[in-house]
Amino acid sequence: IRRIGANAYQPVDVRLIAATNRDLPSMVEAGTFREELYYRLSVVTVSLPPLRERQEDIPRLGRFFLERFSRRYGKNLTASPAFYEALVQHSWPGNVRELKSAIEFSVISCPGPTLRPSDLPPDATPADLAAWTLVARVMLNLDETLTKN
């Protein structure tokens, strides 16, 4: 690269990782995606199916997010087998982001030490789920504020 105002080029070592849910080869063929950019990006291609096609990953991801959000919100929660079964039964149209929001919502709003299917947010679209999670965060912050004063 050459910095603005500099006279010399400076070497850099970078790796670019790009992700999309679009069919780039079809877009190149249709002329809606630049061919030379496609070939620069497609050195190593990793195809990852949607979460609904990788049901064996759901409990593992659920445990990961449960641990993360339990630490974040200062809770020591476990999840019942029925909770994980409910996660596996859902189609997750919002993929991992939806699962993450559902677990965060459950951790925030869970009244006891164990997550149960009833702690999951109401069946909603990913956008609604994000809004429910935001409401739960506000309620948690309000509860903390009221108990401290």
Coordinates of C-alpha atoms in Angstrom, one line a residue:
I1 CA 0.0 0.0 0.0
R2 CA 1.0 3.6 -0.3
R3 CA -0.2 6.0 2.4
I4 CA -1.7 9.3 1.3
G5 CA 1.1 11.7 0.9
A6 CA 3.9 9.0 1.1
N7 CA 6.4 8.4 -1.7
A8 CA 7.0 4.7 -1.1
Y9 CA 4.9 1.6 -1.0
Q10 CA 4.7 -0.3 2.3
P11 CA 4.2 -4.1 2.3
V12 CA 1.3 -5.5 4.2
D13 CA 0.2 -9.1 5.0
V14 CA -3.6 -9.4 5.2
R15 CA -6.2 -12.1 4.9
L16 CA -9.7 -11.1 3.7
I17 CA -12.7 -13.2 4.8
A18 CA -16.0 -12.5 3.1
A19 CA -19.3 -14.1 3.6
T20 CA -22.6 -14.0 1.7
N21 CA -25.8 -15.9 1.4
R22 CA -26.0 -15.1 -2.3
D23 CA -25.2 -17.3 -5.3
L24 CA -22.2 -15.4 -6.6
P25 CA -21.4 -17.6 -9.6
S26 CA -25.0 -17.0 -10.9
M27 CA -24.6 -13.3 -10.2
V28 CA -21.3 -13.2 -12.1
E29 CA -23.1 -14.9 -15.0
A30 CA -25.9 -12.4 -14.9
G31 CA -23.5 -9.5 -14.8
T32 CA -24.6 -8.3 -11.4
F33 CA -21.3 -9.2 -9.6
R34 CA -17.8 -8.3 -10.9
E35 CA -16.1 -11.4 -12.3
E36 CA -12.6 -10.4 -11.3
L37 CA -13.7 -9.6 -7.8
Y38 CA -15.4 -13.0 -7.5
Y39 CA -12.2 -14.8 -8.5
R40 CA -10.1 -12.7 -6.1
L41 CA -12.5 -13.7 -3.3
S42 CA -13.0 -17.3 -4.1
V43 CA -9.5 -18.6 -3.4
V44 CA -10.8 -20.8 -0.5
T45 CA -14.6 -21.4 -0.5
V46 CA -16.4 -22.8 2.6
S47 CA -20.0 -23.7 2.1
L48 CA -22.0 -23.7 5.3
P49 CA -25.5 -25.0 5.1
P50 CA -28.2 -23.2 7.1
L51 CA -28.6 -24.2 10.8
R52 CA -31.8 -26.2 10.1
E53 CA -29.7 -28.5 8.0
R54 CA -27.1 -28.9 10.8
Q55 CA -29.3 -29.9 13.7
E56 CA -26.4 -31.7 15.4
D57 CA -24.7 -28.3 15.8
I58 CA -27.7 -26.7 17.6
P59 CA -27.1 -28.1 21.2
R60 CA -23.4 -27.3 21.0
L61 CA -24.0 -23.7 19.9
G62 CA -26.7 -23.5 22.5
R63 CA -24.3 -24.5 25.3
F64 CA -21.7 -22.0 24.0
F65 CA -24.2 -19.1 24.0
L66 CA -25.6 -20.2 27.4
E67 CA -22.2 -20.0 28.9
R68 CA -21.4 -16.7 27.3
F69 CA -24.6 -15.0 28.3
S70 CA -24.6 -16.6 31.8
R71 CA -21.2 -15.0 32.4
R72 CA -22.3 -11.7 30.9
Y73 CA -25.4 -11.4 33.0
G74 CA -23.9 -12.8 36.2
K75 CA -26.1 -15.9 36.3
N76 CA -25.2 -19.6 36.9
L77 CA -27.7 -21.4 34.7
T78 CA -28.0 -24.8 33.3
A79 CA -30.4 -26.0 30.6
S80 CA -32.8 -29.0 30.8
P81 CA -32.7 -31.6 28.1
A82 CA -36.2 -30.5 27.0
F83 CA -34.7 -27.0 26.4
Y84 CA -32.2 -28.4 24.0
E85 CA -34.8 -30.5 22.4
A86 CA -36.9 -27.4 21.8
L87 CA -33.9 -25.7 20.2
V88 CA -33.4 -28.6 17.8
Q89 CA -37.1 -28.7 16.9
H90 CA -37.1 -25.0 15.8
S91 CA -36.4 -24.3 12.1
W92 CA -34.2 -21.2 12.8
P93 CA -34.9 -19.1 9.7
G94 CA -32.6 -16.5 11.1
N95 CA -29.8 -19.1 11.5
V96 CA -27.2 -18.7 14.2
R97 CA -28.0 -15.0 14.9
E98 CA -31.6 -16.0 15.8
L99 CA -30.4 -18.9 18.0
K100 CA -28.0 -16.5 19.7
S101 CA -30.8 -13.9 20.4
A102 CA -33.1 -16.7 21.6
I103 CA -30.5 -17.9 24.1
E104 CA -29.7 -14.4 25.3
F105 CA -33.4 -13.7 25.8
S106 CA -33.8 -17.0 27.7
V107 CA -30.8 -16.2 30.0
I108 CA -32.0 -12.7 30.7
S109 CA -35.6 -13.6 31.5
C110 CA -35.1 -17.0 33.2
P111 CA -36.5 -16.8 36.8
G112 CA -34.8 -20.0 38.0
P113 CA -31.5 -21.9 37.8
T114 CA -32.5 -24.1 34.9
L115 CA -33.6 -23.1 31.4
R116 CA -36.8 -24.8 30.2
P117 CA -38.6 -24.6 26.9
S118 CA -41.0 -22.1 28.4
D119 CA -38.0 -19.7 28.9
L120 CA -37.6 -19.5 25.1
P121 CA -39.1 -16.4 23.5
P122 CA -42.5 -16.6 21.8
D123 CA -42.2 -18.1 18.3
A124 CA -41.4 -15.0 16.4
T125 CA -39.5 -13.7 13.3
P126 CA -35.8 -12.9 13.8
A127 CA -36.6 -9.2 13.8
D128 CA -39.3 -9.6 16.5
L129 CA -36.9 -11.8 18.5
A130 CA -34.2 -9.0 18.4
A131 CA -36.8 -6.6 19.7
W132 CA -37.8 -9.0 22.5
T133 CA -34.1 -9.4 23.5
L134 CA -33.7 -5.6 23.6
V135 CA -36.8 -5.3 25.8
A136 CA -35.4 -8.0 28.1
R137 CA -32.1 -6.2 28.4
V138 CA -33.8 -2.9 29.3
M139 CA -35.9 -4.8 31.9
L140 CA -32.8 -6.4 33.4
N141 CA -31.0 -3.1 33.6
L142 CA -34.1 -1.5 35.2
D143 CA -34.4 -4.3 37.7
E144 CA -30.7 -3.9 38.6
T145 CA -31.1 -0.2 39.0
L146 CA -34.2 -0.6 41.3
T147 CA -32.5 -3.2 43.5
K148 CA -29.4 -1.1 44.0
N149 CA -31.3 2.0 45.1

